[in-house]
Short mmCIF file of C-alpha atoms in Angstrom, two decimals:
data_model
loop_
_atom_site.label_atom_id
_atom_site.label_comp_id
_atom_site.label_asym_id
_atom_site.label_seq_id
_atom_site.Cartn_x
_atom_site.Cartn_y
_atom_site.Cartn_z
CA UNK G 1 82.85 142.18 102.54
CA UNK G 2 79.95 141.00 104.98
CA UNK G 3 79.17 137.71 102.63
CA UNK G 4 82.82 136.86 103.26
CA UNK G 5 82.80 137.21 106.44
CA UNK G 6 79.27 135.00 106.79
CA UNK G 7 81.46 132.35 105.18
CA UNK G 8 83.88 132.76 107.47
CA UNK G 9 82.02 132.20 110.24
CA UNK G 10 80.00 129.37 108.91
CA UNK G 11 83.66 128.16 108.03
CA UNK G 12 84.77 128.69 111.54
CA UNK G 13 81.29 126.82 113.45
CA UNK G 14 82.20 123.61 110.99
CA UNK G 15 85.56 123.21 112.46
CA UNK G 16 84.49 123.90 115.76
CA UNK G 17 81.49 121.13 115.61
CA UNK G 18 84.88 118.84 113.92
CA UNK G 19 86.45 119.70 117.28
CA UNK G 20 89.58 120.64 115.44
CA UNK G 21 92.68 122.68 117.16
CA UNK G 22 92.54 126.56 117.29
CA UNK G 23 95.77 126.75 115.33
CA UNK G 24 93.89 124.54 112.24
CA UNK G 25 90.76 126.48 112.48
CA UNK G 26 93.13 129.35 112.36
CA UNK G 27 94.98 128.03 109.38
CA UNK G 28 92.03 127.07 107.61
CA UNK G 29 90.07 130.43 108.09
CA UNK G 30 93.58 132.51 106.65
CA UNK G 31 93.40 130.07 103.17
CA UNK G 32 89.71 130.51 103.06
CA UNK G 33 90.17 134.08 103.37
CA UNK G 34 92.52 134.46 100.84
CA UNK G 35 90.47 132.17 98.43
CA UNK G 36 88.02 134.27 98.65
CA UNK G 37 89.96 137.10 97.51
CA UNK G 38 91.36 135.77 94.48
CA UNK G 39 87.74 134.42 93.68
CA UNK G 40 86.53 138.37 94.25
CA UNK G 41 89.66 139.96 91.85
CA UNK G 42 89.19 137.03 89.23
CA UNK G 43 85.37 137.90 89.21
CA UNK G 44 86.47 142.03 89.03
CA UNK G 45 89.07 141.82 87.12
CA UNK G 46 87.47 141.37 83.63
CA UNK G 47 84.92 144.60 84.31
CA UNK G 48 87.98 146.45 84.97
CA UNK G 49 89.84 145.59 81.99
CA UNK G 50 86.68 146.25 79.97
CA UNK G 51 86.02 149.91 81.54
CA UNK G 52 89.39 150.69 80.52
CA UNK G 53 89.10 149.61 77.29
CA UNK G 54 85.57 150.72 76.64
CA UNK G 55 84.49 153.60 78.54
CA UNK G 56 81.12 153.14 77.40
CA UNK G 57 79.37 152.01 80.64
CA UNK G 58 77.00 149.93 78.74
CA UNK G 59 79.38 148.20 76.70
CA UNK G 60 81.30 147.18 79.93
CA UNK G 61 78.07 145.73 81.13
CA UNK G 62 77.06 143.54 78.25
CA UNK G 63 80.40 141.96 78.30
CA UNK G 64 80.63 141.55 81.83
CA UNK G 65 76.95 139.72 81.65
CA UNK G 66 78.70 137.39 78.34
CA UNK G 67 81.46 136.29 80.52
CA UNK G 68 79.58 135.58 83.29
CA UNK G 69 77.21 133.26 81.47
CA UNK G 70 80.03 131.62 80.34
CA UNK G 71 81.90 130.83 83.67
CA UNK G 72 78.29 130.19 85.02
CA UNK G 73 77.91 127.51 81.79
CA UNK G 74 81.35 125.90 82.15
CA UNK G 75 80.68 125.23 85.75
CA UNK G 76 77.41 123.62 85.15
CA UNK G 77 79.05 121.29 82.42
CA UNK G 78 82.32 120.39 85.25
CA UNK G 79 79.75 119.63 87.75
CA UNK G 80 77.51 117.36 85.67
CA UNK G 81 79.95 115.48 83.91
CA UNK G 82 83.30 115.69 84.94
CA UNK G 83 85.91 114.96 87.13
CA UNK G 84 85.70 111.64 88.55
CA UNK G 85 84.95 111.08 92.07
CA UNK G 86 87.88 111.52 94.28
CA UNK G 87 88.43 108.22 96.84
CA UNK G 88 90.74 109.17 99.51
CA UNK G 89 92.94 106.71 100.81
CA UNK G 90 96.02 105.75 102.58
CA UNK G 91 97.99 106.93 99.70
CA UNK G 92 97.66 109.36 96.72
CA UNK G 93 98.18 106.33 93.79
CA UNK G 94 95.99 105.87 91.14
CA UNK G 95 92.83 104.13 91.00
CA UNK G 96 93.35 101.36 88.50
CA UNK G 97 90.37 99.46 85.99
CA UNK G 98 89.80 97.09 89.30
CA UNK G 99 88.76 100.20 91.60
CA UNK G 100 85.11 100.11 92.45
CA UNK G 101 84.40 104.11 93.23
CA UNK G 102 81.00 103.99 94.80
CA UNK G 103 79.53 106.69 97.13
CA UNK G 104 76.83 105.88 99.57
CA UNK G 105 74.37 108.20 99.80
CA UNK G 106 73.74 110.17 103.24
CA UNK G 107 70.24 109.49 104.36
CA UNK G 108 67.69 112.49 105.39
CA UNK G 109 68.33 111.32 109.60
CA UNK G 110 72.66 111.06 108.40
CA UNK G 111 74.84 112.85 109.65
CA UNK G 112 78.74 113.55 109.14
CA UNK G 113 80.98 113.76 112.56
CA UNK G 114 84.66 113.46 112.50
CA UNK G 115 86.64 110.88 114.04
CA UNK G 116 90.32 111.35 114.90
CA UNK G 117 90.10 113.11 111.61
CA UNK G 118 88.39 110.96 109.35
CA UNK G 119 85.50 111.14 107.77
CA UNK G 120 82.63 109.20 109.43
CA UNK G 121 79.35 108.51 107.61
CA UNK G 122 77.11 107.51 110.66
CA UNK G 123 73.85 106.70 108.97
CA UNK G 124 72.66 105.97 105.63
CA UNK G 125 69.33 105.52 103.96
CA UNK G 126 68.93 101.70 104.20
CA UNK G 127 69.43 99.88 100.83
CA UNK G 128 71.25 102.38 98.96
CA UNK G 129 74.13 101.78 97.30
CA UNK G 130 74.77 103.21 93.81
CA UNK G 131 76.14 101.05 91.11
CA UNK G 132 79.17 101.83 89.16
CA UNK G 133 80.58 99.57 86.15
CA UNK G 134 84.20 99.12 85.04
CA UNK G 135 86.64 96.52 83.99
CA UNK G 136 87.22 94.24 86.50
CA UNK G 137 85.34 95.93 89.02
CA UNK G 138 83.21 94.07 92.04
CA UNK G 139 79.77 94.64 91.64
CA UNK G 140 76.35 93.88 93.77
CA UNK G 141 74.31 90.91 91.99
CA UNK G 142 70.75 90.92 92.59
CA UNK G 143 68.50 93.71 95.10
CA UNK G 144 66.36 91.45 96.74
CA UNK G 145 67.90 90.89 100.14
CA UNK G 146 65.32 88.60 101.40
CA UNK G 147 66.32 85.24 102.09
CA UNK G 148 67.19 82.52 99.96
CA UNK G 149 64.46 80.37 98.47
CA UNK G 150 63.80 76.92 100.54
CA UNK G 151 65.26 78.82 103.13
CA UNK G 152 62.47 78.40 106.13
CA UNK G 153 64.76 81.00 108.79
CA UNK G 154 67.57 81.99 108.94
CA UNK G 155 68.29 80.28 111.67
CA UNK G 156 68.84 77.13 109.71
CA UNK G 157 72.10 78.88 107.80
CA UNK G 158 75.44 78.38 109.18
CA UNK G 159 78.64 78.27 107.33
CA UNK G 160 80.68 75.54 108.44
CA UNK G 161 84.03 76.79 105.83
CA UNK G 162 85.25 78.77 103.23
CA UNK G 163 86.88 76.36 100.52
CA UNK G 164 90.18 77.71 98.89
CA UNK G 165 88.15 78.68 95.52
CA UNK G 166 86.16 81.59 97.89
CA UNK G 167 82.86 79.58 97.64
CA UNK G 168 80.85 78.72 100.69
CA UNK G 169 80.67 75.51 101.93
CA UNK G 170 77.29 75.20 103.17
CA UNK G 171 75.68 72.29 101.31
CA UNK G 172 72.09 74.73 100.40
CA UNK G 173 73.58 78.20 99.22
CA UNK G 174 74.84 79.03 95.86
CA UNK G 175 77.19 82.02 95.10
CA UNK G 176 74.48 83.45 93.59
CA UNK G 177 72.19 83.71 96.87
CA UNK G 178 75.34 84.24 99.31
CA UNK G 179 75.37 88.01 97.08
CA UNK G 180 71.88 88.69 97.76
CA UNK G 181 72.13 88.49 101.76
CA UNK G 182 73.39 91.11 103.99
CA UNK G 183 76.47 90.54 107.08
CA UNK G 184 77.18 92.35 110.04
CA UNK G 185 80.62 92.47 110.49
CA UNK G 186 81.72 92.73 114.09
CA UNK G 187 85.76 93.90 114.27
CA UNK G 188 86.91 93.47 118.57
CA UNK G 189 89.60 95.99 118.29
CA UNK G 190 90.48 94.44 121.33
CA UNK G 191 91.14 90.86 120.71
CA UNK G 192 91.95 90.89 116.77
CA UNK G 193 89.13 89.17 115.32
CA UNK G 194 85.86 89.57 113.34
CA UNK G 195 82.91 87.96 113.74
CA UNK G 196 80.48 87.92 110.57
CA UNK G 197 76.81 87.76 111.38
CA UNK G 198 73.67 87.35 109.29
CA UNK G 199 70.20 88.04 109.93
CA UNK G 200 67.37 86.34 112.01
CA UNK G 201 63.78 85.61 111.20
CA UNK G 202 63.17 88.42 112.65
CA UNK G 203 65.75 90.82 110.35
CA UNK G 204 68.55 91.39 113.41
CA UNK G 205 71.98 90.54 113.13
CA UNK G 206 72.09 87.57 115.40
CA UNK G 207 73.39 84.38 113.90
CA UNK G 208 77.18 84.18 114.15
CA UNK G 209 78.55 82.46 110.70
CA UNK G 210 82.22 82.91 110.59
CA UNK G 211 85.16 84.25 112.76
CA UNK G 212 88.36 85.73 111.21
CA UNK G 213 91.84 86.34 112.65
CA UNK G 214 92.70 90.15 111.98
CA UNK G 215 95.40 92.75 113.04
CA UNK G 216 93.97 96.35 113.74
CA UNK G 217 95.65 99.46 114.87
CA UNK G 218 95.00 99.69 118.52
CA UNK G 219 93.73 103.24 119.00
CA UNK G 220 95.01 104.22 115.69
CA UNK G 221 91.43 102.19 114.02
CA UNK G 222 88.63 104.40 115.53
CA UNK G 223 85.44 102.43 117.06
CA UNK G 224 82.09 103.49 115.46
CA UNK G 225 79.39 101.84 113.40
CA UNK G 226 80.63 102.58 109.75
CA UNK G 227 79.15 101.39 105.98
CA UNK G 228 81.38 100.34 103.42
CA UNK G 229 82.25 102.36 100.63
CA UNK G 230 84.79 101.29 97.90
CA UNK G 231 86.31 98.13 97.15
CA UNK G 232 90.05 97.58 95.30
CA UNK G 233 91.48 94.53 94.15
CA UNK G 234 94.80 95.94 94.80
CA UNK G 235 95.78 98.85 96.87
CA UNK G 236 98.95 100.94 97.43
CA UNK G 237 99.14 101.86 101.12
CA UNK G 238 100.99 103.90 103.26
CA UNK G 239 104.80 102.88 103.84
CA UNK G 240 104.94 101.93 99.51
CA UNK G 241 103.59 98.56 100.77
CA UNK G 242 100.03 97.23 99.14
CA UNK G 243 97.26 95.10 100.33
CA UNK G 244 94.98 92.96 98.09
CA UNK G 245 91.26 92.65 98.36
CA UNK G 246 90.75 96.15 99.92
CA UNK G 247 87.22 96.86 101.06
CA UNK G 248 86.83 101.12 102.51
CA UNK G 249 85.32 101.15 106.01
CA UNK G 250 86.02 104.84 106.63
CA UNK G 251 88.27 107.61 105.54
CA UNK G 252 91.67 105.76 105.51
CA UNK G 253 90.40 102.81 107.02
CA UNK G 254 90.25 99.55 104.95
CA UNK G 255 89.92 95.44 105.41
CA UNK G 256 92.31 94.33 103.40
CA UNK G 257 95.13 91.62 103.18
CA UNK G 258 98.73 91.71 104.84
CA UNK G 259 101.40 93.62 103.85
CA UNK G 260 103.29 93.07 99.99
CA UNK G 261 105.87 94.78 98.33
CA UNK G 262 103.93 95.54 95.79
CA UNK G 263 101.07 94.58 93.57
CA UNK G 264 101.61 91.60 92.71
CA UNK G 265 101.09 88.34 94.22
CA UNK G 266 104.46 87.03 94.84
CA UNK G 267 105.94 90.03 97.14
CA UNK G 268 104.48 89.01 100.37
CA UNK G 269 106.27 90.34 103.59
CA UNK G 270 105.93 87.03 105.72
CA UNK G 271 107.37 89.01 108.68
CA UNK G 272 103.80 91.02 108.56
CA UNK G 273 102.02 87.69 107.87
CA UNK G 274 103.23 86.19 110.81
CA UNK G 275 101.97 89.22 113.17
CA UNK G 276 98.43 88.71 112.25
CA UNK G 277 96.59 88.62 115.22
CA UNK G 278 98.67 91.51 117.29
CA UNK G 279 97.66 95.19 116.54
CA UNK G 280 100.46 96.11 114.43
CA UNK G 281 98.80 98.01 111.66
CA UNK G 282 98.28 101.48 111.16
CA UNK G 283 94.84 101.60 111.40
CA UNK G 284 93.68 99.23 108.94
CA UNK G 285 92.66 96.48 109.62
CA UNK G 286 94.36 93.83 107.91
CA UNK G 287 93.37 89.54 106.98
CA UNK G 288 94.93 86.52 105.03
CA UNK G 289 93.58 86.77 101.58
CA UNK G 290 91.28 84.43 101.86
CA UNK G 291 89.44 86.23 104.74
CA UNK G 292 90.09 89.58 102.71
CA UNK G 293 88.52 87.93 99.72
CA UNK G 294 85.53 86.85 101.34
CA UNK G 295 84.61 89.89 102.44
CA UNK G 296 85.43 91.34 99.00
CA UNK G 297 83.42 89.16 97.12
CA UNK G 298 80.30 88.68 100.00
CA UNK G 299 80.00 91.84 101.21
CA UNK G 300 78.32 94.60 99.45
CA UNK G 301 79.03 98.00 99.63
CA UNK G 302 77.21 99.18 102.42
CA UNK G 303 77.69 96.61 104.74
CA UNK G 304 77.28 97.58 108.22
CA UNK G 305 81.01 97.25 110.40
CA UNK G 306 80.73 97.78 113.99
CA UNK G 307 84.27 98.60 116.10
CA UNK G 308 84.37 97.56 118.93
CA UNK G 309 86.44 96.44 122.37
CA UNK G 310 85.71 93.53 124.75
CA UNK G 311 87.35 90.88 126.54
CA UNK G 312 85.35 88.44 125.20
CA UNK G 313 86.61 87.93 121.39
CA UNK G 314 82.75 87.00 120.21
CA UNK G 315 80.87 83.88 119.83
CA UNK G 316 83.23 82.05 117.72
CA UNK G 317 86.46 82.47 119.18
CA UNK G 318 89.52 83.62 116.93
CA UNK G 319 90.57 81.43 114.87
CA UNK G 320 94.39 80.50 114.18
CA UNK G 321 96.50 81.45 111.41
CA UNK G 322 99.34 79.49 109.75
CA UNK G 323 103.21 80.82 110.10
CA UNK G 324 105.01 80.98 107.33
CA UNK G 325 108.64 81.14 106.88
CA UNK G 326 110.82 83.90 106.60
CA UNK G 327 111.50 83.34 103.04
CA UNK G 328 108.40 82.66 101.88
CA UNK G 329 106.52 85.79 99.34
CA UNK G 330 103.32 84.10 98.69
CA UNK G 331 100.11 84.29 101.23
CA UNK G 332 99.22 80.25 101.18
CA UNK G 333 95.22 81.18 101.84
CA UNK G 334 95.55 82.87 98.18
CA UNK G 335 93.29 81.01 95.75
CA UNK G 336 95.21 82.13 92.89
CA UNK G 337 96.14 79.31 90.75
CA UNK G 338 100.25 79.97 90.01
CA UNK G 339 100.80 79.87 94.44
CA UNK G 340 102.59 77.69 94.65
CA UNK G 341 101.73 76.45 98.42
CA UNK G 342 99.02 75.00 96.01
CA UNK G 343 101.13 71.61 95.28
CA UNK G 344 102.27 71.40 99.31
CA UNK G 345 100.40 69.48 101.49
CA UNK G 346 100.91 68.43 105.35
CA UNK G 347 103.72 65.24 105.89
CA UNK G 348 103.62 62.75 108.44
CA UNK G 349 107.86 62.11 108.84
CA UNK G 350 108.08 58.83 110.60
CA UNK G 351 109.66 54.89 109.01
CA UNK G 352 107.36 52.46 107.56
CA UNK G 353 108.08 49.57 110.06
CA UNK G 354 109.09 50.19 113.56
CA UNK G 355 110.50 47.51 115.78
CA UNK G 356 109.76 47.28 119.31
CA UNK G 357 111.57 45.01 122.02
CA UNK G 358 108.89 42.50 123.99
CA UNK G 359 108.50 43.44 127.22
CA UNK G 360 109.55 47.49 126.45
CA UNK G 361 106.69 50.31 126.60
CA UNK G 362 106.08 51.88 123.59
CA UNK G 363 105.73 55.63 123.04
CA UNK G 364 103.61 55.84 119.90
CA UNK G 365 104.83 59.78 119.23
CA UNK G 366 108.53 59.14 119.75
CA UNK G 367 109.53 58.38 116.27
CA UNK G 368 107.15 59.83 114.27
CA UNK G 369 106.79 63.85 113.36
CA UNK G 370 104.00 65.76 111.53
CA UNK G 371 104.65 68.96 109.55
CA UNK G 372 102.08 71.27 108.27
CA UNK G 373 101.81 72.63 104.70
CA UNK G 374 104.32 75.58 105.33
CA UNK G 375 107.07 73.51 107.80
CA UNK G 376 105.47 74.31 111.33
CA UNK G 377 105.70 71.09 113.77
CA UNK G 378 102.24 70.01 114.24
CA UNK G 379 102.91 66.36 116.24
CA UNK G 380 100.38 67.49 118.84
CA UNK G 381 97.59 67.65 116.30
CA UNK G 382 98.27 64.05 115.10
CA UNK G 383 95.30 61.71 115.47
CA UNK G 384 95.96 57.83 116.06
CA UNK G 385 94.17 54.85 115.26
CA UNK G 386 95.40 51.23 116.52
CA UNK G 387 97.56 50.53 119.50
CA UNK G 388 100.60 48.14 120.18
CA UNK G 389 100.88 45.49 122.74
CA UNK G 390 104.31 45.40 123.91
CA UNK G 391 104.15 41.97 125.49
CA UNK G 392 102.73 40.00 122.36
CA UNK G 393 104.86 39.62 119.39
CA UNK G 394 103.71 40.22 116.14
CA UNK G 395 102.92 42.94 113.85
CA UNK G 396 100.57 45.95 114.93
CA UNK G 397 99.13 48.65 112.54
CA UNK G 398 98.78 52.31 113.35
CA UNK G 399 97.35 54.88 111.33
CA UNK G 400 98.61 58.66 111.96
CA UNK G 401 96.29 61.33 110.80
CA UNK G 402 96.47 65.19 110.89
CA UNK G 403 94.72 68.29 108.98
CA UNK G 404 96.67 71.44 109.31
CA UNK G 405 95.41 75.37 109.53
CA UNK G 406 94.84 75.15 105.68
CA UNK G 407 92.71 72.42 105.92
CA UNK G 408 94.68 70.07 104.10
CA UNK G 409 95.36 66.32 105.71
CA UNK G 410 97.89 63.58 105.59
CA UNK G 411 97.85 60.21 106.80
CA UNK G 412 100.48 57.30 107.17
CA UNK G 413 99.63 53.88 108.67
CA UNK G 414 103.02 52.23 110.39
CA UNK G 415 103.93 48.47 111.39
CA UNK G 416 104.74 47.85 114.66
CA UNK G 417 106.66 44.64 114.79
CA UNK G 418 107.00 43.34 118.56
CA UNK G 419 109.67 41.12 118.76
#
């Protein structure tokens, strides 16, 4: 009776360090108590059935000691090899061949606090990550994190883009070195955006390298310095909605794309698409796929994600995000190769020749209209080279140029014919 109620109390000081309610501690202390119970008459319950059926006290103890070493083997063998690890989540479904289940190790100066009831791993022992292997799964390529070769500082590294195939465009890096080099990633709760920063000369997380439009969950996505933990190609979520690309911060909390119907590419919800940028999730923290992806791919397990709030949205600004329209089911950042958003491009609307009355001014933008890649008017982003004079006849050229949120262009060159 004491030892149970040692474990109670060691039971009750955890909760109270979690800074849960009385009425949970009280909850939890009543199950614990009556687990510990049925533990007690499981462990009893075999002696008892052998002193009734052999009153022989020795007998009764030589079978008590058998079963014991059994239930003492059996446990051995279920902690060594079996069951999986569990990865808790925003849902209870099933962790599929593309699940990366990876637990990161709690360093000797760690700790475990709880923050509006998840599960917070504060620190870790630098470097360690273990490695797990299964189809289709994401894994860490390389272990030396120093900087690439030819690489004087890293000052001199800056990534200008990320091309639709999820390669960085820098011009120096392969893929190959991009894995072996650590990011901070900076998430302003605040403002909806990430900045991603690598490290200086001097090893600190100084060089800003690439700024991301996100959604969070206002208060519902906790601040805190957190390490990644699991990465999922495809992940159910709460509401029965999924998100591809999913990369764990903490407990429930994942990077991972907007909202689909389910898991498969083509169920987009554009309405959720369209809100990236306002904090409309619930508690995630959610991209395009493309930003999703990068982070997927890039970032190891382990890397470092600092919450935050500020007014200022970081270094980089936030970027913008194409809209897409209502009907539309596929993400157009999505490097697959069947989206079809692939074959669109941007389209400058305007007639070939334009004719223009001598002596009239001429309004360059008044018959011409550009069009991104999903439909969104983008006239104010059109660049022109060439001008008309009204008071001359003849025949003028001007070329109309624009590049949409994508990055894809068009251009048209027009005749002006004064006349």
């Amino acid at each position: 009776m004491n030892q149970r109620v040692e474990v109670l109390k060691k039971i009750a000081r955890i909760c109270r360090k979690l800074r849960m309610p009385d009425r949970l501690i009280t909850l939890i202390l009543a199950v614990a108590l009556a687990f510990l119970h049925i533990i007690h008459f499981i462990m009893v319950l075999p002696k008892r059935i052998l002193m009734f059926l052999f009153p022989n006290r020795r007998v009764v103890l030589t079978y008590s000691a058998l079963i014991m070493l059994v239930m003492v083997t059996v446990t051995v063998i279920i902690k060594v090899n079996g069951p999986g690890q569990v990865v808790y989540g925003e849902s209870a479904g099933s962790h599929g061949q593309n699940d990366i289940s990876q637990r990161v190790p709690i360093g000797s100066s760690g700790n475990i606090s709880n923050t509006q009831g998840e599960l917070q791993q504060n620190q870790h022992t630098p470097g360690e990550t273990a490695q797990g292997h299964s189809s289709g799964e994401l894994s860490n390529n390389g272990s030396d994190l120093s900087l690439p070769e030819g690489v004087a500082s890293a000052g001199e590294l800056w990534y200008q883009n990320v091309a639709t195939s999820g390669e960085l465009v820098d011009g120096n890096l392969t893929r190959e070195q991009i894995n072996r080099m650590r990011f901070l990633l900076k998430v302003n709760r605040l403002k909806n955006c990430i900045t991603v920063y690598i490290q200086d000369e001097n090893g600190e997380f100084t060089i800003p390298v690439k700024a991301m439009r996100c959604s969070t969950g206002g208060d519902n996505t906790p601040l805190g310095v957190y390490k990644t933990t699991h990465k999922y190609e495809f992940r159910k979520l709460l509401f029965d909605v999924y998100g591809q690309y999913a990369t764990r911060i903490v407990g429930q909390i994942l990077f991972h794309s907007s909202s689909y119907e389910s898991d498969r590419k083509d169920t987009l919800i554009a309405d959720e698409f369209n809100k990236l940028g306002e904090p409309v999730s619930h508690g995630c923290i959610r991209l395009t796929v493309e930003d999703a992806k990068w982070i997927y791919e890039y970032c190891r397990l382990g890397t470092i994600v600092e919450i935050y709030e500020a007014e200022d949205p970081g270094p980089l600004g936030i970027p913008e995000v194409i809209k897409l329209p209502k009907d539309a089911v596929w993400d157009p950042t999505d490097p697959a190769e069947e989206n079809p958003w692939n074959d669109k491009k941007p389209e400058i609307i305007a007639d070939d020749t334009i004719y223009v009355i001598q002596g009239h001014k001429v309004d360059l933008l008044e018959k011409v209209t550009a069009l991104d890649t999903c439909g969104n008017d983008i006239t104010k982003d059109l660049k022109i080279t060439g001008s008309v004079n009204c008071n001359v006849t003849g025949t003028y050229k001007v070329t109309y140029a624009v590049t949409d949120l994508l990055g894809r262009s068009a251009e048209k060159t027009i005749s002006y014919v004064v006349r």
